[in-house]
């Protein structure tokens, strides 16, 4: 159906074409409009008399005209951008010089998100995101800033939870568990990412704030005071420790505000997730569009037998640093009972193929080499620069700790990594970075199997296997040092027999 026919179709059915929230005019005017506030405020700060104001207006008429043109263009862009939704389609029309019409069939939508930012609530605004399996990972197929009163038309046309069904499941996560989740999944690296965004995007403003509040001076005084009480630890080491703790705290607070008040409800057709303290988000996820289930753990939760249940679905968890969680914290017993309720066809199976313990070198050689090499490197640096021996020794220890942590992860990965295929379902266990993953999905979602063999692996009959799963960004799972003959038998459908 062409765009013109769509427009006639909707008009005949009496569908009301709605416009976005008027606040969207600012976004359409210019993304960097806020930058104009600073020169205006700086100029207004120096106004001392009425003559100065008149003189400023006489010289700034051209700037004011340009500003009116910018806002006028934004208003026209907002006025001619309209949308409507029916049982069949989400329809968006935009443009006044060049008109573009987009139609997204409801049956193809994989996830819809309704977001209520705290700064939009006073003006009655909200965001709606609609995604399909087509499109880029870092962008949304359709994004609208709507009035809150228009939210009901999206909820009425999108599939709803059927609470009378056998597989209906609902759960609300308590604050204690969300606190535990935020503690376990917060990291200094995530906090550093947010600080870098603040630093580089804020530019001079961020540096001026740091200088104005004497942050560097306070940090130096605190570090010196703590170093005096903790004999043998240099002040620079205390400073680094405070910064790491501060960055972790930023990530922790961010997780609390994002995943707090977490609620999940599901049936055989739809998965609904609500979360957020200041900014409330509601995710509507179509079960049939979910690519795979991802059970995640880190080293602490691995030993504690605590699991995080996540899903991979286009449109859910696309933001950087966010985890597409379905259930944040589950014990082993809760996982066994909850997983069949949410996903009736999903089962965790034992490994049919795993790496032998004799393959320990392939899992740990990088960490062992780095750990051993750091010892003479630190000693050499201390002899070369004896005046800062304490600082070098401290940082050497700080570098060795994550290497040792990763070594333990690799050893656990050797024990747990494996794969099984049963009744058209594939279950893959592997470790990546600092996390352990268990991927469960249909074999139809396995799009490619890549087998790698080094020269020495041919002698021992082993290989590395990389599995690629269907997703917006193809999911890659690498399994190390598996028996080559067993791999050929298990993945006979994907690996042709050698002549």
Tab-separated table of C-alpha atoms in Angstrom:
chain	number	residue	atom	x	y	z
A	1	UNK	CA	0.000	0.000	0.000
A	2	UNK	CA	1.471	3.344	-1.043
A	3	UNK	CA	1.803	6.325	1.278
A	4	UNK	CA	-0.986	8.184	-0.560
A	5	UNK	CA	-3.345	5.217	-0.239
A	6	UNK	CA	-2.462	4.928	3.453
A	7	UNK	CA	-3.391	8.556	4.023
A	8	UNK	CA	-6.752	8.075	2.226
A	9	UNK	CA	-7.321	4.833	4.156
A	10	UNK	CA	-6.840	6.522	7.543
A	11	UNK	CA	-8.956	9.547	6.609
A	12	UNK	CA	-11.863	7.335	5.503
A	13	UNK	CA	-11.729	5.396	8.743
A	14	UNK	CA	-11.899	8.638	10.689
A	15	UNK	CA	-8.515	8.145	12.371
A	16	UNK	CA	-7.375	11.301	14.121
A	17	UNK	CA	-3.898	12.448	13.149
A	18	UNK	CA	-2.192	13.747	16.290
A	19	UNK	CA	0.795	16.010	16.748
A	20	UNK	CA	3.662	15.609	19.166
A	21	UNK	CA	4.056	17.589	22.369
A	22	UNK	CA	4.647	21.322	21.643
A	23	UNK	CA	7.897	21.148	23.594
A	24	UNK	CA	9.239	19.179	20.637
A	25	UNK	CA	9.501	22.503	18.772
A	26	UNK	CA	12.698	23.237	20.688
A	27	UNK	CA	14.238	19.931	19.589
A	28	UNK	CA	13.286	20.540	15.986
A	29	UNK	CA	14.632	24.091	16.105
A	30	UNK	CA	18.149	23.066	16.933
A	31	UNK	CA	19.938	20.519	19.059
A	32	UNK	CA	22.389	23.129	20.305
A	33	UNK	CA	19.878	25.847	21.119
A	34	UNK	CA	20.861	25.756	24.798
A	35	UNK	CA	24.263	27.159	23.857
A	36	UNK	CA	22.597	30.509	23.109
A	37	UNK	CA	21.628	30.864	26.758
A	38	UNK	CA	25.192	31.491	27.868
A	39	UNK	CA	26.054	34.491	25.668
A	40	UNK	CA	22.632	35.998	26.430
A	41	UNK	CA	23.161	35.619	30.170
A	42	UNK	CA	26.683	36.969	29.972
A	43	UNK	CA	25.418	40.001	28.048
A	44	UNK	CA	22.502	40.537	30.423
A	45	UNK	CA	24.852	40.344	33.408
A	46	UNK	CA	26.635	43.526	32.306
A	47	UNK	CA	23.470	45.586	31.748
A	48	UNK	CA	23.608	48.466	34.200
A	49	UNK	CA	21.114	50.929	32.725
A	50	UNK	CA	18.181	51.200	30.346
A	51	UNK	CA	20.456	52.810	27.736
A	52	UNK	CA	22.656	49.698	27.710
A	53	UNK	CA	19.618	47.482	27.055
A	54	UNK	CA	18.420	49.701	24.186
A	55	UNK	CA	21.906	49.746	22.691
A	56	UNK	CA	22.125	45.937	22.942
A	57	UNK	CA	18.778	45.510	21.136
A	58	UNK	CA	19.835	47.921	18.382
A	59	UNK	CA	22.974	45.920	17.689
A	60	UNK	CA	21.421	42.471	18.143
A	61	UNK	CA	18.452	42.778	15.742
A	62	UNK	CA	20.050	40.403	13.257
A	63	UNK	CA	20.687	37.758	15.943
A	64	UNK	CA	17.084	38.056	17.085
A	65	UNK	CA	15.882	37.648	13.493
A	66	UNK	CA	17.991	34.508	13.070
A	67	UNK	CA	16.577	33.176	16.339
A	68	UNK	CA	13.017	33.767	15.098
A	69	UNK	CA	13.819	31.947	11.856
A	70	UNK	CA	15.196	28.982	13.824
A	71	UNK	CA	12.086	28.770	16.000
A	72	UNK	CA	9.830	29.319	12.989
A	73	UNK	CA	11.415	26.391	11.187
A	74	UNK	CA	11.054	24.251	14.299
A	75	UNK	CA	7.384	25.182	14.611
A	76	UNK	CA	6.663	24.246	10.977
A	77	UNK	CA	8.517	20.967	11.409
A	78	UNK	CA	6.421	20.182	14.493
A	79	UNK	CA	3.139	21.314	12.909
A	80	UNK	CA	3.504	19.065	9.855
A	81	UNK	CA	4.680	16.011	11.828
A	82	UNK	CA	1.620	13.890	12.660
A	83	UNK	CA	0.996	10.338	13.775
A	84	UNK	CA	-1.778	7.854	14.428
A	85	UNK	CA	-2.011	4.214	15.436
A	86	UNK	CA	-4.578	1.548	14.569
A	87	UNK	CA	-4.867	-2.193	15.056
A	88	UNK	CA	-2.796	-2.720	11.914
A	89	UNK	CA	-0.209	0.047	11.757
A	90	UNK	CA	1.667	2.911	13.405
A	91	UNK	CA	1.610	5.734	10.844
A	92	UNK	CA	3.876	8.818	10.953
A	93	UNK	CA	3.829	11.706	8.461
A	94	UNK	CA	6.418	14.502	8.529
A	95	UNK	CA	7.849	17.331	6.434
A	96	UNK	CA	6.392	20.417	4.739
A	97	UNK	CA	8.692	20.955	1.743
A	98	UNK	CA	9.472	17.259	1.355
A	99	UNK	CA	6.863	14.913	2.835
A	100	UNK	CA	7.799	11.512	4.225
A	101	UNK	CA	5.256	8.926	5.380
A	102	UNK	CA	6.204	5.874	7.404
A	103	UNK	CA	4.045	2.882	8.257
A	104	UNK	CA	5.144	0.308	10.845
A	105	UNK	CA	2.856	-2.762	11.003
A	106	UNK	CA	1.891	-3.597	14.587
A	107	UNK	CA	2.625	-7.286	13.981
A	108	UNK	CA	6.267	-6.433	13.198
A	109	UNK	CA	6.920	-4.349	16.320
A	110	UNK	CA	9.260	-6.220	18.645
A	111	UNK	CA	9.247	-3.753	21.561
A	112	UNK	CA	7.491	-0.544	22.498
A	113	UNK	CA	8.769	1.744	25.248
A	114	UNK	CA	6.820	4.482	27.031
A	115	UNK	CA	9.128	6.743	29.006
A	116	UNK	CA	8.145	9.450	31.502
A	117	UNK	CA	11.211	11.642	32.164
A	118	UNK	CA	10.949	13.614	35.386
A	119	UNK	CA	11.514	16.891	33.542
A	120	UNK	CA	8.585	16.214	31.159
A	121	UNK	CA	6.007	15.315	33.807
A	122	UNK	CA	5.209	18.924	34.846
A	123	UNK	CA	4.337	19.784	31.222
A	124	UNK	CA	2.417	16.546	30.576
A	125	UNK	CA	4.865	14.949	28.143
A	126	UNK	CA	6.250	11.473	27.516
A	127	UNK	CA	8.343	9.581	24.972
A	128	UNK	CA	7.228	6.611	22.881
A	129	UNK	CA	9.769	4.354	21.175
A	130	UNK	CA	8.772	1.675	18.662
A	131	UNK	CA	11.324	-0.811	17.342
A	132	UNK	CA	11.411	-3.707	14.914
A	133	UNK	CA	14.059	-6.274	14.014
A	134	UNK	CA	15.071	-4.017	11.119
A	135	UNK	CA	17.198	-0.990	11.853
A	136	UNK	CA	20.336	0.037	13.682
A	137	UNK	CA	21.214	-0.946	17.219
A	138	UNK	CA	22.035	2.606	18.296
A	139	UNK	CA	18.817	4.161	16.977
A	140	UNK	CA	15.065	3.783	17.360
A	141	UNK	CA	12.864	3.077	14.352
A	142	UNK	CA	10.187	5.550	15.489
A	143	UNK	CA	10.537	8.005	18.375
A	144	UNK	CA	7.742	10.383	19.385
A	145	UNK	CA	7.328	12.946	22.152
A	146	UNK	CA	3.635	12.683	22.937
A	147	UNK	CA	1.174	14.244	25.337
A	148	UNK	CA	0.402	11.985	28.278
A	149	UNK	CA	-3.269	11.907	27.307
A	150	UNK	CA	-2.275	10.280	23.982
A	151	UNK	CA	-0.533	7.414	25.776
A	152	UNK	CA	-3.768	5.435	25.990
A	153	UNK	CA	-4.083	5.095	22.205
A	154	UNK	CA	-0.759	3.217	22.081
A	155	UNK	CA	-1.671	0.950	24.975
A	156	UNK	CA	-5.116	0.212	23.540
A	157	UNK	CA	-3.851	-0.862	20.108
A	158	UNK	CA	-0.797	-2.826	21.300
A	159	UNK	CA	-1.315	-6.418	22.596
A	160	UNK	CA	-2.154	-6.688	26.284
A	161	UNK	CA	-1.261	-9.086	29.087
A	162	UNK	CA	-3.881	-11.826	29.450
A	163	UNK	CA	-4.065	-12.350	33.193
A	164	UNK	CA	-6.339	-15.382	33.009
A	165	UNK	CA	-3.830	-17.521	31.124
A	166	UNK	CA	-2.054	-20.528	32.622
A	167	UNK	CA	1.391	-19.041	32.048
A	168	UNK	CA	0.571	-15.608	33.412
A	169	UNK	CA	3.318	-14.475	35.789
A	170	UNK	CA	3.754	-11.251	37.758
A	171	UNK	CA	6.475	-10.200	40.161
A	172	UNK	CA	7.636	-7.041	41.886
A	173	UNK	CA	11.247	-6.850	43.023
A	174	UNK	CA	11.774	-5.509	46.523
A	175	UNK	CA	14.089	-2.615	47.292
A	176	UNK	CA	16.566	-4.889	49.087
A	177	UNK	CA	17.085	-7.046	46.025
A	178	UNK	CA	17.410	-4.024	43.751
A	179	UNK	CA	20.009	-2.654	46.158
A	180	UNK	CA	21.905	-5.948	45.929
A	181	UNK	CA	21.628	-5.919	42.134
A	182	UNK	CA	23.008	-2.373	41.967
A	183	UNK	CA	25.910	-3.280	44.257
A	184	UNK	CA	26.837	-6.373	42.245
A	185	UNK	CA	26.489	-4.857	38.779
A	186	UNK	CA	27.965	-1.412	39.397
A	187	UNK	CA	31.512	-0.745	38.226
A	188	UNK	CA	34.032	2.071	38.299
A	189	UNK	CA	34.330	1.772	34.525
A	190	UNK	CA	30.650	2.665	34.042
A	191	UNK	CA	31.063	5.609	36.384
A	192	UNK	CA	34.130	6.734	34.443
A	193	UNK	CA	32.100	6.682	31.226
A	194	UNK	CA	29.479	9.010	32.727
A	195	UNK	CA	32.156	11.310	34.139
A	196	UNK	CA	33.904	11.481	30.760
A	197	UNK	CA	30.623	12.417	29.073
A	198	UNK	CA	30.116	15.163	31.665
A	199	UNK	CA	33.713	16.365	31.240
A	200	UNK	CA	33.911	16.447	27.457
A	201	UNK	CA	30.360	17.600	26.713
A	202	UNK	CA	30.320	20.119	29.541
A	203	UNK	CA	33.726	21.393	28.468
A	204	UNK	CA	34.692	24.614	30.197
A	205	UNK	CA	31.580	24.561	32.398
A	206	UNK	CA	32.690	21.314	34.058
A	207	UNK	CA	36.212	22.609	34.634
A	208	UNK	CA	34.899	25.919	36.010
A	209	UNK	CA	32.668	24.069	38.483
A	210	UNK	CA	35.607	21.961	39.663
A	211	UNK	CA	37.748	25.062	40.109
A	212	UNK	CA	34.956	27.052	41.761
A	213	UNK	CA	34.284	24.436	44.426
A	214	UNK	CA	38.016	23.653	44.890
A	215	UNK	CA	37.426	19.943	44.278
A	216	UNK	CA	41.089	19.213	43.570
A	217	UNK	CA	42.169	20.999	46.758
A	218	UNK	CA	39.641	19.147	48.921
A	219	UNK	CA	40.621	15.817	47.366
A	220	UNK	CA	44.301	16.513	48.053
A	221	UNK	CA	43.586	17.403	51.700
A	222	UNK	CA	41.466	14.283	52.232
A	223	UNK	CA	44.106	12.069	50.606
A	224	UNK	CA	46.877	13.537	52.760
A	225	UNK	CA	44.803	13.096	55.928
A	226	UNK	CA	43.968	9.467	55.167
A	227	UNK	CA	47.575	8.731	54.160
A	228	UNK	CA	48.804	10.079	57.524
A	229	UNK	CA	46.507	7.684	59.373
A	230	UNK	CA	47.344	4.743	57.100
A	231	UNK	CA	51.100	4.548	57.408
A	232	UNK	CA	52.966	3.197	54.387
A	233	UNK	CA	50.364	4.185	51.766
A	234	UNK	CA	51.346	7.206	49.639
A	235	UNK	CA	48.818	10.059	49.212
A	236	UNK	CA	48.593	9.490	45.451
A	237	UNK	CA	47.451	5.921	46.119
A	238	UNK	CA	44.730	7.189	48.467
A	239	UNK	CA	43.650	9.690	45.801
A	240	UNK	CA	43.307	6.921	43.216
A	241	UNK	CA	41.319	4.815	45.688
A	242	UNK	CA	38.941	7.695	46.430
A	243	UNK	CA	38.421	8.317	42.702
A	244	UNK	CA	37.694	4.628	42.046
A	245	UNK	CA	35.191	4.561	44.919
A	246	UNK	CA	33.579	7.776	43.669
A	247	UNK	CA	33.223	6.405	40.125
A	248	UNK	CA	31.727	3.170	41.476
A	249	UNK	CA	29.273	5.221	43.541
A	250	UNK	CA	28.148	7.079	40.401
A	251	UNK	CA	27.423	3.764	38.663
A	252	UNK	CA	25.639	2.470	41.780
A	253	UNK	CA	23.341	5.502	42.052
A	254	UNK	CA	22.627	5.358	38.314
A	255	UNK	CA	21.555	1.691	38.596
A	256	UNK	CA	19.338	2.458	41.605
A	257	UNK	CA	17.491	5.220	39.753
A	258	UNK	CA	17.215	3.236	36.519
A	259	UNK	CA	16.134	-0.182	37.843
A	260	UNK	CA	14.404	0.838	41.077
A	261	UNK	CA	10.706	-0.008	41.501
A	262	UNK	CA	11.178	-2.936	39.101
A	263	UNK	CA	8.033	-4.849	38.119
A	264	UNK	CA	7.612	-7.600	35.572
A	265	UNK	CA	4.511	-9.289	34.163
A	266	UNK	CA	4.214	-11.816	31.351
A	267	UNK	CA	2.059	-14.305	29.524
A	268	UNK	CA	2.706	-16.505	26.485
A	269	UNK	CA	2.494	-13.525	24.104
A	270	UNK	CA	3.849	-10.455	25.887
A	271	UNK	CA	6.456	-9.452	28.442
A	272	UNK	CA	5.872	-6.174	30.311
A	273	UNK	CA	8.610	-4.538	32.375
A	274	UNK	CA	8.345	-1.342	34.432
A	275	UNK	CA	11.258	0.322	36.212
A	276	UNK	CA	12.731	3.675	37.187
A	277	UNK	CA	12.523	6.051	40.129
A	278	UNK	CA	12.814	9.560	38.691
A	279	UNK	CA	12.289	8.523	35.068
A	280	UNK	CA	9.637	5.826	34.784
A	281	UNK	CA	9.875	3.406	31.845
A	282	UNK	CA	7.387	0.841	30.619
A	283	UNK	CA	8.598	-1.806	28.155
A	284	UNK	CA	6.195	-3.941	26.126
A	285	UNK	CA	8.130	-6.847	24.590
A	286	UNK	CA	6.652	-9.383	22.171
A	287	UNK	CA	7.783	-12.873	23.206
A	288	UNK	CA	7.978	-14.167	19.642
A	289	UNK	CA	10.468	-11.408	18.770
A	290	UNK	CA	12.910	-12.337	21.561
A	291	UNK	CA	16.095	-13.709	20.022
A	292	UNK	CA	17.457	-15.499	23.073
A	293	UNK	CA	17.476	-15.643	26.856
A	294	UNK	CA	20.718	-14.619	28.568
A	295	UNK	CA	21.349	-15.735	32.166
A	296	UNK	CA	24.161	-13.549	33.511
A	297	UNK	CA	26.507	-13.851	36.481
A	298	UNK	CA	29.739	-12.331	37.696
A	299	UNK	CA	32.281	-14.103	39.884
A	300	UNK	CA	30.590	-13.125	43.160
A	301	UNK	CA	27.108	-14.171	42.042
A	302	UNK	CA	28.563	-17.352	40.540
A	303	UNK	CA	29.821	-18.504	43.930
A	304	UNK	CA	26.636	-17.228	45.622
A	305	UNK	CA	24.388	-19.024	43.085
A	306	UNK	CA	22.578	-15.806	42.232
A	307	UNK	CA	21.385	-15.178	38.669
A	308	UNK	CA	20.218	-12.264	36.545
A	309	UNK	CA	17.738	-13.136	33.810
A	310	UNK	CA	18.055	-10.983	30.679
A	311	UNK	CA	16.635	-11.176	27.165
A	312	UNK	CA	17.843	-10.041	23.767
A	313	UNK	CA	15.071	-8.319	21.842
A	314	UNK	CA	15.262	-5.466	19.299
A	315	UNK	CA	14.295	-2.251	21.046
A	316	UNK	CA	14.933	-3.399	24.626
A	317	UNK	CA	18.135	-2.422	26.417
A	318	UNK	CA	19.578	-0.526	23.449
A	319	UNK	CA	20.986	2.302	25.559
A	320	UNK	CA	24.679	2.189	26.370
A	321	UNK	CA	25.395	0.792	29.808
A	322	UNK	CA	21.901	-0.664	30.278
A	323	UNK	CA	21.152	-4.347	30.832
A	324	UNK	CA	17.991	-5.761	29.179
A	325	UNK	CA	16.952	-7.511	32.374
A	326	UNK	CA	13.831	-9.582	32.793
A	327	UNK	CA	14.448	-10.505	36.439
A	328	UNK	CA	17.334	-8.769	38.250
A	329	UNK	CA	18.004	-11.186	41.121
A	330	UNK	CA	17.069	-14.881	41.304
A	331	UNK	CA	18.323	-17.747	43.440
A	332	UNK	CA	18.931	-21.136	41.847
A	333	UNK	CA	15.595	-22.486	43.082
A	334	UNK	CA	13.734	-19.359	41.946
A	335	UNK	CA	15.340	-19.579	38.508
A	336	UNK	CA	14.204	-23.191	38.115
A	337	UNK	CA	10.577	-22.271	38.879
A	338	UNK	CA	10.429	-18.805	37.278
A	339	UNK	CA	12.047	-19.560	33.918
A	340	UNK	CA	9.340	-22.044	32.751
A	341	UNK	CA	6.617	-19.620	33.852
A	342	UNK	CA	7.992	-16.753	31.759
A	343	UNK	CA	9.332	-18.832	28.854
A	344	UNK	CA	7.531	-22.205	28.756
A	345	UNK	CA	9.741	-23.604	25.973
A	346	UNK	CA	13.071	-22.660	27.571
A	347	UNK	CA	15.017	-25.280	29.538
A	348	UNK	CA	18.518	-25.252	30.989
A	349	UNK	CA	20.311	-28.420	29.925
A	350	UNK	CA	23.630	-29.954	30.926
A	351	UNK	CA	26.662	-29.573	28.688
A	352	UNK	CA	27.010	-32.217	26.011
A	353	UNK	CA	30.315	-30.772	24.873
A	354	UNK	CA	32.865	-29.036	27.094
A	355	UNK	CA	36.591	-28.371	27.272
A	356	UNK	CA	38.780	-30.955	29.042
A	357	UNK	CA	40.640	-29.868	32.163
A	358	UNK	CA	43.893	-30.496	30.304
A	359	UNK	CA	43.070	-27.372	28.234
A	360	UNK	CA	43.774	-25.088	31.227
A	361	UNK	CA	46.677	-23.383	29.455
A	362	UNK	CA	44.465	-22.131	26.617
A	363	UNK	CA	42.182	-20.431	29.148
A	364	UNK	CA	44.762	-18.959	31.504
A	365	UNK	CA	48.002	-18.303	29.601
A	366	UNK	CA	47.372	-14.575	29.042
A	367	UNK	CA	46.695	-13.860	32.711
A	368	UNK	CA	49.554	-16.084	33.920
A	369	UNK	CA	52.072	-14.404	31.621
A	370	UNK	CA	50.918	-10.909	32.630
A	371	UNK	CA	50.896	-11.778	36.328
A	372	UNK	CA	54.406	-13.268	36.269
A	373	UNK	CA	55.785	-10.478	34.042
A	374	UNK	CA	54.533	-7.777	36.427
A	375	UNK	CA	56.809	-8.971	39.264
A	376	UNK	CA	60.192	-8.253	37.591
A	377	UNK	CA	58.726	-5.170	35.888
A	378	UNK	CA	57.773	-3.631	39.243
A	379	UNK	CA	61.158	-4.501	40.777
A	380	UNK	CA	62.987	-2.969	37.819
A	381	UNK	CA	60.893	0.209	38.029
A	382	UNK	CA	61.581	0.488	41.781
A	383	UNK	CA	65.330	0.208	41.207
A	384	UNK	CA	65.157	2.734	38.383
A	385	UNK	CA	63.114	5.262	40.413
A	386	UNK	CA	63.806	4.569	44.107
A	387	UNK	CA	62.395	7.954	45.181
A	388	UNK	CA	58.869	6.814	44.252
A	389	UNK	CA	59.261	3.159	45.203
A	390	UNK	CA	56.138	3.172	47.397
A	391	UNK	CA	53.984	4.558	44.600
A	392	UNK	CA	55.314	2.042	42.053
A	393	UNK	CA	54.784	-0.880	44.431
A	394	UNK	CA	51.227	0.235	45.165
A	395	UNK	CA	50.251	0.629	41.523
A	396	UNK	CA	51.951	-2.656	40.668
A	397	UNK	CA	49.770	-4.378	43.245
A	398	UNK	CA	46.669	-2.562	41.983
A	399	UNK	CA	47.374	-3.778	38.439
A	400	UNK	CA	47.988	-7.363	39.544
A	401	UNK	CA	44.688	-7.601	41.449
A	402	UNK	CA	42.396	-7.413	38.368
A	403	UNK	CA	44.763	-9.772	36.523
A	404	UNK	CA	44.425	-12.274	39.374
A	405	UNK	CA	40.647	-11.737	39.419
A	406	UNK	CA	40.453	-12.438	35.685
A	407	UNK	CA	42.627	-15.544	36.177
A	408	UNK	CA	40.095	-16.950	38.644
A	409	UNK	CA	37.289	-16.147	36.174
A	410	UNK	CA	39.102	-18.041	33.422
A	411	UNK	CA	39.585	-21.066	35.688
A	412	UNK	CA	35.871	-21.089	36.535
A	413	UNK	CA	35.150	-20.606	32.823
A	414	UNK	CA	37.193	-23.707	32.016
A	415	UNK	CA	35.009	-25.723	34.389
A	416	UNK	CA	31.640	-24.347	33.244
A	417	UNK	CA	32.025	-23.517	29.522
A	418	UNK	CA	30.132	-25.852	27.208
A	419	UNK	CA	27.238	-26.326	24.803
A	420	UNK	CA	24.284	-28.663	24.324
A	421	UNK	CA	21.606	-29.105	21.650
A	422	UNK	CA	18.346	-30.829	22.630
A	423	UNK	CA	14.988	-30.905	20.812
A	424	UNK	CA	15.776	-27.915	18.622
A	425	UNK	CA	17.091	-25.854	21.560
A	426	UNK	CA	20.678	-24.796	22.101
A	427	UNK	CA	22.183	-23.923	25.486
A	428	UNK	CA	25.612	-22.256	25.521
A	429	UNK	CA	27.696	-21.475	28.601
A	430	UNK	CA	30.729	-19.228	28.223
A	431	UNK	CA	32.550	-16.330	29.876
A	432	UNK	CA	33.266	-12.951	28.319
A	433	UNK	CA	35.172	-10.204	30.065
A	434	UNK	CA	34.272	-10.363	33.754
A	435	UNK	CA	30.866	-12.032	33.291
A	436	UNK	CA	29.470	-15.519	32.764
A	437	UNK	CA	26.641	-16.050	30.279
A	438	UNK	CA	24.184	-18.863	29.596
A	439	UNK	CA	22.487	-18.373	26.216
A	440	UNK	CA	19.318	-20.382	25.509
A	441	UNK	CA	17.395	-20.173	22.246
A	442	UNK	CA	16.115	-22.079	19.214
A	443	UNK	CA	18.686	-23.573	16.876
A	444	UNK	CA	17.031	-21.457	14.154
A	445	UNK	CA	18.624	-18.392	15.803
A	446	UNK	CA	22.083	-19.907	15.363
A	447	UNK	CA	23.117	-18.246	12.103
A	448	UNK	CA	26.764	-19.309	11.834
A	449	UNK	CA	29.302	-21.695	13.336
A	450	UNK	CA	32.981	-20.845	12.932
A	451	UNK	CA	35.664	-23.434	13.738
A	452	UNK	CA	39.286	-22.363	14.189
A	453	UNK	CA	42.309	-24.644	14.483
A	454	UNK	CA	45.894	-23.622	15.107
A	455	UNK	CA	48.714	-25.848	13.918
A	456	UNK	CA	49.345	-27.295	17.382
A	457	UNK	CA	45.609	-27.867	17.925
A	458	UNK	CA	45.562	-30.252	14.962
A	459	UNK	CA	48.069	-32.442	16.762
A	460	UNK	CA	45.815	-32.693	19.837
A	461	UNK	CA	42.513	-32.815	17.913
A	462	UNK	CA	41.084	-29.655	19.503
A	463	UNK	CA	39.651	-26.397	18.134
A	464	UNK	CA	38.042	-23.076	19.033
A	465	UNK	CA	34.349	-22.651	18.148
A	466	UNK	CA	32.594	-19.300	17.671
A	467	UNK	CA	28.786	-19.328	17.588
A	468	UNK	CA	26.891	-16.422	16.019
A	469	UNK	CA	23.288	-15.814	17.068
A	470	UNK	CA	20.617	-13.698	15.426
A	471	UNK	CA	20.349	-10.199	16.945
A	472	UNK	CA	20.419	-6.524	15.937
A	473	UNK	CA	24.162	-6.759	16.511
A	474	UNK	CA	25.072	-10.389	15.932
A	475	UNK	CA	25.798	-12.095	19.254
A	476	UNK	CA	29.137	-13.901	19.272
A	477	UNK	CA	29.986	-16.670	21.752
A	478	UNK	CA	33.503	-18.098	21.701
A	479	UNK	CA	34.173	-21.545	23.173
A	480	UNK	CA	37.828	-22.483	23.630
A	481	UNK	CA	39.624	-25.811	23.203
A	482	UNK	CA	36.841	-28.251	22.354
A	483	UNK	CA	37.314	-31.707	20.874
A	484	UNK	CA	37.212	-31.358	17.089
A	485	UNK	CA	35.434	-34.671	16.412
A	486	UNK	CA	32.742	-33.914	19.005
A	487	UNK	CA	32.228	-30.461	17.484
A	488	UNK	CA	31.710	-31.993	14.047
A	489	UNK	CA	29.122	-34.413	15.417
A	490	UNK	CA	27.188	-31.834	17.448
A	491	UNK	CA	27.170	-29.194	14.689
A	492	UNK	CA	26.911	-31.559	11.728
A	493	UNK	CA	24.189	-29.350	10.220
A	494	UNK	CA	26.548	-26.360	10.075
A	495	UNK	CA	29.942	-27.982	9.433
A	496	UNK	CA	30.392	-29.869	6.139
A	497	UNK	CA	32.229	-33.158	6.295
A	498	UNK	CA	35.816	-33.100	5.150
A	499	UNK	CA	36.511	-35.106	1.972
